[in-house]
mmCIF file of C-alpha atoms and ligand atoms in Angstrom:
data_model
loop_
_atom_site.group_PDB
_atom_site.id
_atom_site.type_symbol
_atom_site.label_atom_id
_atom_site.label_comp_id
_atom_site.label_asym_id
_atom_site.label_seq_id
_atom_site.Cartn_x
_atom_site.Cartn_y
_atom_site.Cartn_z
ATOM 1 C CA UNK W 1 78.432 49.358 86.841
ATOM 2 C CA UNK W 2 78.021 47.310 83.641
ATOM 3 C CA UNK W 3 77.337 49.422 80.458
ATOM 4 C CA UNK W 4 77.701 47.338 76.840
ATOM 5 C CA UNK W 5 81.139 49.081 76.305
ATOM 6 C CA UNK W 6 82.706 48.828 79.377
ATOM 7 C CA UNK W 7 82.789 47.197 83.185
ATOM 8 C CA UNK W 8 83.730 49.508 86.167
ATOM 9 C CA UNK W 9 85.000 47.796 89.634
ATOM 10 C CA UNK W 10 86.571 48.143 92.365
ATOM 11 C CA UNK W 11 90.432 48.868 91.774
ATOM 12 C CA UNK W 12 92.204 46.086 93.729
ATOM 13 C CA UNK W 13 95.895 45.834 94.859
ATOM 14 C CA UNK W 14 97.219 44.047 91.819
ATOM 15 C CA UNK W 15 95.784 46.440 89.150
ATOM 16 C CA UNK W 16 98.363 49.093 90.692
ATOM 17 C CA UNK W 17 100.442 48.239 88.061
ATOM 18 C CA UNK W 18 98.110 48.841 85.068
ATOM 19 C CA UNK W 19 96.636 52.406 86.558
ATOM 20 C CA UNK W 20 99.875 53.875 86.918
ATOM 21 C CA UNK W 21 100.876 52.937 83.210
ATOM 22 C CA UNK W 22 97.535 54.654 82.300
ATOM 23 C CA UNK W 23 98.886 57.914 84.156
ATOM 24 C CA UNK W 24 102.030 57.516 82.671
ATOM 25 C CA UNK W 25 100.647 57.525 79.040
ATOM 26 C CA UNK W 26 98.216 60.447 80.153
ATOM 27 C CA UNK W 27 100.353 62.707 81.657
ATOM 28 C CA UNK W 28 104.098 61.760 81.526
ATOM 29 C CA UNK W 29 107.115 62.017 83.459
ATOM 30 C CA UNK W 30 105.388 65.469 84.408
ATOM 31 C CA UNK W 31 102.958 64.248 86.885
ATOM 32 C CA UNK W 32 105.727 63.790 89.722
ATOM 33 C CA UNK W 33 105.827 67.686 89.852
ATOM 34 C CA UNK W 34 101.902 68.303 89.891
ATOM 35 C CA UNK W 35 100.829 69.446 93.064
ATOM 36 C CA UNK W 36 98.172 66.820 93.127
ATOM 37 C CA UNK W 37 100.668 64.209 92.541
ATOM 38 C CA UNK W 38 102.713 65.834 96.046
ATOM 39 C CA UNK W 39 99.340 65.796 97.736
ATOM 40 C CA UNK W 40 99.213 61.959 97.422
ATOM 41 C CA UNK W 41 103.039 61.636 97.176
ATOM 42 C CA UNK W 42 103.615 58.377 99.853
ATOM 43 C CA UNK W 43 100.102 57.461 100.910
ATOM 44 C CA UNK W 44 98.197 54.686 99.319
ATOM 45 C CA UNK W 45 95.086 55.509 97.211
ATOM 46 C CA UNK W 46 91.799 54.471 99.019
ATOM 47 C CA UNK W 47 91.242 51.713 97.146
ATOM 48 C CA UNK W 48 87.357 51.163 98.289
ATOM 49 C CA UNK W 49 86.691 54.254 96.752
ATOM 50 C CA UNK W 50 89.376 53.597 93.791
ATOM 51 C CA UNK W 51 87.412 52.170 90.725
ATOM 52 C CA UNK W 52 88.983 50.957 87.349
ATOM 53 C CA UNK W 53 87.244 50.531 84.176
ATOM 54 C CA UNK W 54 87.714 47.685 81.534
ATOM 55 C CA UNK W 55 87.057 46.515 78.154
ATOM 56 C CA UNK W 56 87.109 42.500 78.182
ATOM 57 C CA UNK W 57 90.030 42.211 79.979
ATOM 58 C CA UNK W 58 91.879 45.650 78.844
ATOM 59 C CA UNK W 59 92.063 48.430 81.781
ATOM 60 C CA UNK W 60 90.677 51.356 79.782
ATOM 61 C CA UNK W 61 90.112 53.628 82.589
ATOM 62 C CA UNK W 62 90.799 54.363 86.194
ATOM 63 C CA UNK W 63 90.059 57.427 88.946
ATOM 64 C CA UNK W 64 91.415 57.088 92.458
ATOM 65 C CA UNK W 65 90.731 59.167 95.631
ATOM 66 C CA UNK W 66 92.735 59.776 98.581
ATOM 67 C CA UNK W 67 92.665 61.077 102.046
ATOM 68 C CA UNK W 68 93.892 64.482 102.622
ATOM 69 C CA UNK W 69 92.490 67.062 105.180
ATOM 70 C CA UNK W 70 91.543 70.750 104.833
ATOM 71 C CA UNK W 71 92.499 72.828 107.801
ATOM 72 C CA UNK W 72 91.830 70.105 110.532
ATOM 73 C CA UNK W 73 88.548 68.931 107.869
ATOM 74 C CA UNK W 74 89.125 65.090 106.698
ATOM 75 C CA UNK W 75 88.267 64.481 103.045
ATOM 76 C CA UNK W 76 89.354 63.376 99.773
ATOM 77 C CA UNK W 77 91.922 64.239 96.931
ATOM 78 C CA UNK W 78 90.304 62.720 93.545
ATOM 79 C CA UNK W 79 92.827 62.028 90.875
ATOM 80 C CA UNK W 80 94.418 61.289 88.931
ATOM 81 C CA UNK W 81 91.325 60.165 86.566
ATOM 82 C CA UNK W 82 92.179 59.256 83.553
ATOM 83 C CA UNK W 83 90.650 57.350 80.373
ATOM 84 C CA UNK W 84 92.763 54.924 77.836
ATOM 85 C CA UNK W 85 93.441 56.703 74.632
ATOM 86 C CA UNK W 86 91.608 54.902 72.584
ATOM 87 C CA UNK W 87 88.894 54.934 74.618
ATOM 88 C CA UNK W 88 88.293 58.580 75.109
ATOM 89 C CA UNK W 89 84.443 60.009 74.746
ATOM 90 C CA UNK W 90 82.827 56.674 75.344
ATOM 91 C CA UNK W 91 81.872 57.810 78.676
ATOM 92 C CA UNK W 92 84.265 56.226 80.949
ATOM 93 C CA UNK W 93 85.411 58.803 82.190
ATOM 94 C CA UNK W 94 81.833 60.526 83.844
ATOM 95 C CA UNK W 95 80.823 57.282 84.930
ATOM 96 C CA UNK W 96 84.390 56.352 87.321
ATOM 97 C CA UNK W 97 83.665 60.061 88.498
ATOM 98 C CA UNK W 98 80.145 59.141 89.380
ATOM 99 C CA UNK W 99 81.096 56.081 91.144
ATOM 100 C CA UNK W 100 83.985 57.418 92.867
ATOM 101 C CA UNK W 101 81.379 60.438 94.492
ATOM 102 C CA UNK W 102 79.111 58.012 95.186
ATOM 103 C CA UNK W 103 80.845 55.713 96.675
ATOM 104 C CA UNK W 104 82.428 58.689 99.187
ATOM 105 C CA UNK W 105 78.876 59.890 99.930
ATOM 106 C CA UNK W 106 77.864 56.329 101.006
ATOM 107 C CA UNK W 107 81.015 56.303 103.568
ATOM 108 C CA UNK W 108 79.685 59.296 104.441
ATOM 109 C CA UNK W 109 83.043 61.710 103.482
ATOM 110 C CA UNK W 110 82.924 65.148 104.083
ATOM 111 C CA UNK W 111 83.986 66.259 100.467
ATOM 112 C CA UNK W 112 86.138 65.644 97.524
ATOM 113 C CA UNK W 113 88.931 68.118 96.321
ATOM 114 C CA UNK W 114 90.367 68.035 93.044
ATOM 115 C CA UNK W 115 92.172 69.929 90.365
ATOM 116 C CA UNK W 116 91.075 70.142 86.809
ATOM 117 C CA UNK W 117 89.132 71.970 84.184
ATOM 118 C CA UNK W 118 85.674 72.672 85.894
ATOM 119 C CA UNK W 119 83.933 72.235 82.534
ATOM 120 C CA UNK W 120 84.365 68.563 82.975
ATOM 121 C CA UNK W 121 83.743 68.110 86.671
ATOM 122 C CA UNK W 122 80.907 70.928 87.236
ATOM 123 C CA UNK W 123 78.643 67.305 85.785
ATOM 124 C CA UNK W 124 79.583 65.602 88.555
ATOM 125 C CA UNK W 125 78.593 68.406 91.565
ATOM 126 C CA UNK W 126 82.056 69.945 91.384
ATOM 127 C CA UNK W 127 82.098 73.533 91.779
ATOM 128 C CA UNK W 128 85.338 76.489 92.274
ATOM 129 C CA UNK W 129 86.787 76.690 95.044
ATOM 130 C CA UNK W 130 86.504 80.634 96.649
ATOM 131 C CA UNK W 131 89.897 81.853 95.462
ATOM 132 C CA UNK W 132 92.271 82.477 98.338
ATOM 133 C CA UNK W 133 90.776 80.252 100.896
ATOM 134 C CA UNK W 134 93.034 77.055 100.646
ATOM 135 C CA UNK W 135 96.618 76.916 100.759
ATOM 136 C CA UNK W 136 98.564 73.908 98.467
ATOM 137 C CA UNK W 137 101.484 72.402 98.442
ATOM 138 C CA UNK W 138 102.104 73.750 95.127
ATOM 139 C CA UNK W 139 100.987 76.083 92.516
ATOM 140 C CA UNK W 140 97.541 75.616 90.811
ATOM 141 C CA UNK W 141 95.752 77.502 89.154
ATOM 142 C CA UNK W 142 92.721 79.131 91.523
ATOM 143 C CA UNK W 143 90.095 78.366 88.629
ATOM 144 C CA UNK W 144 90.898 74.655 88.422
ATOM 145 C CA UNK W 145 90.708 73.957 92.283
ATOM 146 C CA UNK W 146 87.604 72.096 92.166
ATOM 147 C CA UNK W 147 85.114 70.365 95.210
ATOM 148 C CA UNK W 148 82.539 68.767 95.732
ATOM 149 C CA UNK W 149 80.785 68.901 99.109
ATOM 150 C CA UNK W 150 79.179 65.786 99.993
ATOM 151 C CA UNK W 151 78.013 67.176 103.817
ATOM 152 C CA UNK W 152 76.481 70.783 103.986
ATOM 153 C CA UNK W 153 78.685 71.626 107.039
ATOM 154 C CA UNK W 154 82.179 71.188 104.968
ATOM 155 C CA UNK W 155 81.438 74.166 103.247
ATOM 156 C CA UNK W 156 81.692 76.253 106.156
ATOM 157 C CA UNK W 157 84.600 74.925 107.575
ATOM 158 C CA UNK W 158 86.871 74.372 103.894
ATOM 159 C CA UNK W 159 89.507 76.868 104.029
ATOM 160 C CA UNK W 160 92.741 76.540 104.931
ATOM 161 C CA UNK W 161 96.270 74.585 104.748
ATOM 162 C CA UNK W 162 95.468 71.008 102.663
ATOM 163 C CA UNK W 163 97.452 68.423 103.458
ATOM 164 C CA UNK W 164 98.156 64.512 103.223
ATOM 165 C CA UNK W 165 96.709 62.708 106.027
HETATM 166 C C1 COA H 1 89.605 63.994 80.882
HETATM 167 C C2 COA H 1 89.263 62.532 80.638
HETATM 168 C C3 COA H 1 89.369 61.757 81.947
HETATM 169 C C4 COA H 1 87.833 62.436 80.087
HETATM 170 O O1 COA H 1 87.472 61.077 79.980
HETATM 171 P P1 COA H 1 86.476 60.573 78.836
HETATM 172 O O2 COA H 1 86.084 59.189 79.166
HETATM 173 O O3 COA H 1 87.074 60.813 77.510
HETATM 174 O O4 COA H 1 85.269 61.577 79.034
HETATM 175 P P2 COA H 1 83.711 61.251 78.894
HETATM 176 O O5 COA H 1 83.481 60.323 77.755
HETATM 177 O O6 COA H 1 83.178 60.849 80.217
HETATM 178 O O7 COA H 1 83.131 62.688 78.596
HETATM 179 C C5 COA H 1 83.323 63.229 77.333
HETATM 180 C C6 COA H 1 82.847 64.661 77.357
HETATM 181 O O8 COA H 1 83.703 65.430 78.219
HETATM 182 C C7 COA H 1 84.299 66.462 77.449
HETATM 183 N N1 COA H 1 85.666 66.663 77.964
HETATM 184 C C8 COA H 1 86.688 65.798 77.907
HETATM 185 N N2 COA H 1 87.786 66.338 78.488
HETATM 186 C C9 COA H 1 87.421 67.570 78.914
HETATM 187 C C10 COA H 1 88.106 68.616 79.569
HETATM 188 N N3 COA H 1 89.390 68.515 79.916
HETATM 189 N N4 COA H 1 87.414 69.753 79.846
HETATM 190 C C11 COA H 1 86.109 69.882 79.514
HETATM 191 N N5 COA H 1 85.402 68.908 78.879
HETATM 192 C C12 COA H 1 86.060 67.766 78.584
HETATM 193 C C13 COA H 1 84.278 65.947 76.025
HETATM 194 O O9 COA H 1 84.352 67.015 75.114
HETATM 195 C C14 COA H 1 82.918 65.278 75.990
HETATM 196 O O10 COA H 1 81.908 66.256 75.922
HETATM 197 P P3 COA H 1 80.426 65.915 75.321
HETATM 198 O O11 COA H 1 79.816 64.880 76.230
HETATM 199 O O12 COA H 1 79.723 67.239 75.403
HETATM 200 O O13 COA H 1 80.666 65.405 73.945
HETATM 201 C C15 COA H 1 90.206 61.882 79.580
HETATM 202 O O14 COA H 1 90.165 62.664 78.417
HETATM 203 C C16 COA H 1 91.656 61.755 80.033
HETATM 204 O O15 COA H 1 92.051 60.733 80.581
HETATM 205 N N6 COA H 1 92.468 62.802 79.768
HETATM 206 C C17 COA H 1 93.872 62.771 80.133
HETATM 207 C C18 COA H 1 94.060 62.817 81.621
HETATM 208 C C19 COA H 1 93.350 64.003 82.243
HETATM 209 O O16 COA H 1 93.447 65.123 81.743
HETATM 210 N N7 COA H 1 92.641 63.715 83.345
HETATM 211 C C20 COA H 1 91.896 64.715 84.048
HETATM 212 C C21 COA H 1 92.809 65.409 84.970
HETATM 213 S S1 COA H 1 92.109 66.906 85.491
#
């Protein structure tokens, strides 16, 4: 996507570098203890549905997914997103989300898991999680365990252990 402000594209392997300083200045040295961050703990973000966003050449933005499974369900873990600073409520933000769902609905992935503040992601077709029906590998809080369910039948089979896969 090309908007005046901003260019989003695929996140290749070299831009690894930049993406993790942007989680680094979003969320600190506190991010190795998330349980998102144990989720995706040693396995590679997907990068053909990993997008960055840049100003010029600046990386301003960048959203990652990653396989995990529900029960015996194959999906996706989305995060971390984040947006540059100075860059914040331009928009960046909704439109990596965008791309990242849409590029998992075109591969055809059952859903996308995430965790974070519903407000934000309820845009983007993310909706709660039924409390009690997945187990993590680390506390989160119930109301910010967020999916979106890109095939109808991954509703009625998302409950259970999630794991890295
Ligand atoms: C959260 C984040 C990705 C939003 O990116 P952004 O590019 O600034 O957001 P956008 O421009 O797409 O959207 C801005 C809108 O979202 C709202 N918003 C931003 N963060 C929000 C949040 N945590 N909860 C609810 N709404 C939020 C803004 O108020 C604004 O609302 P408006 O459109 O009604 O004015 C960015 O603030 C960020 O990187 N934060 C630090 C890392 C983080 O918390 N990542 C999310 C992990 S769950």
């Amino acid at each position: 996507m090309t908007s005046p402000l901003f260019d989003i594209s695929l996140e290749q392997p070299e831009d690894r570098a930049e993406t993790e300083m942007l989680a680094a200045q979003a969320f600190g040295p506190g991010r190795f203890t998330r349980t998102a961050f144990r989720l995706r703990e040693g396995r590679d973000a997907e990068l053909h549905l990993s997008f960055v966003a840049r100003k010029g050449a600046v990386m301003v933005g960048s959203v990652k997914l990653t396989r995990i499974k529900v029960g015996e369900k194959p999906g996706l873990l989305l995060g971390p997103l984040v947006v540059a600073p100075n860059t914040k409520n331009q928009g960046v933000g909704q439109a990596l989300l965008n791309r990242a769902v849409e590029a998992a609905r075109q591969e055809q992935e059952a859903f996308i898991l995430l965790v974070g503040d519903h407000s934000y992601y309820a845009r983007a077709g993310f909706e709660q999680v039924p409390s009690g029906t997945l187990i993590l590998p680390g506390p989160a809080d119930p109301a910010r365990i967020l999916v979106c369910y890109l095939e109808e039948d991954a509703r009625k089979t998302h409950m259970g252990a999630v794991t890295r896969w």
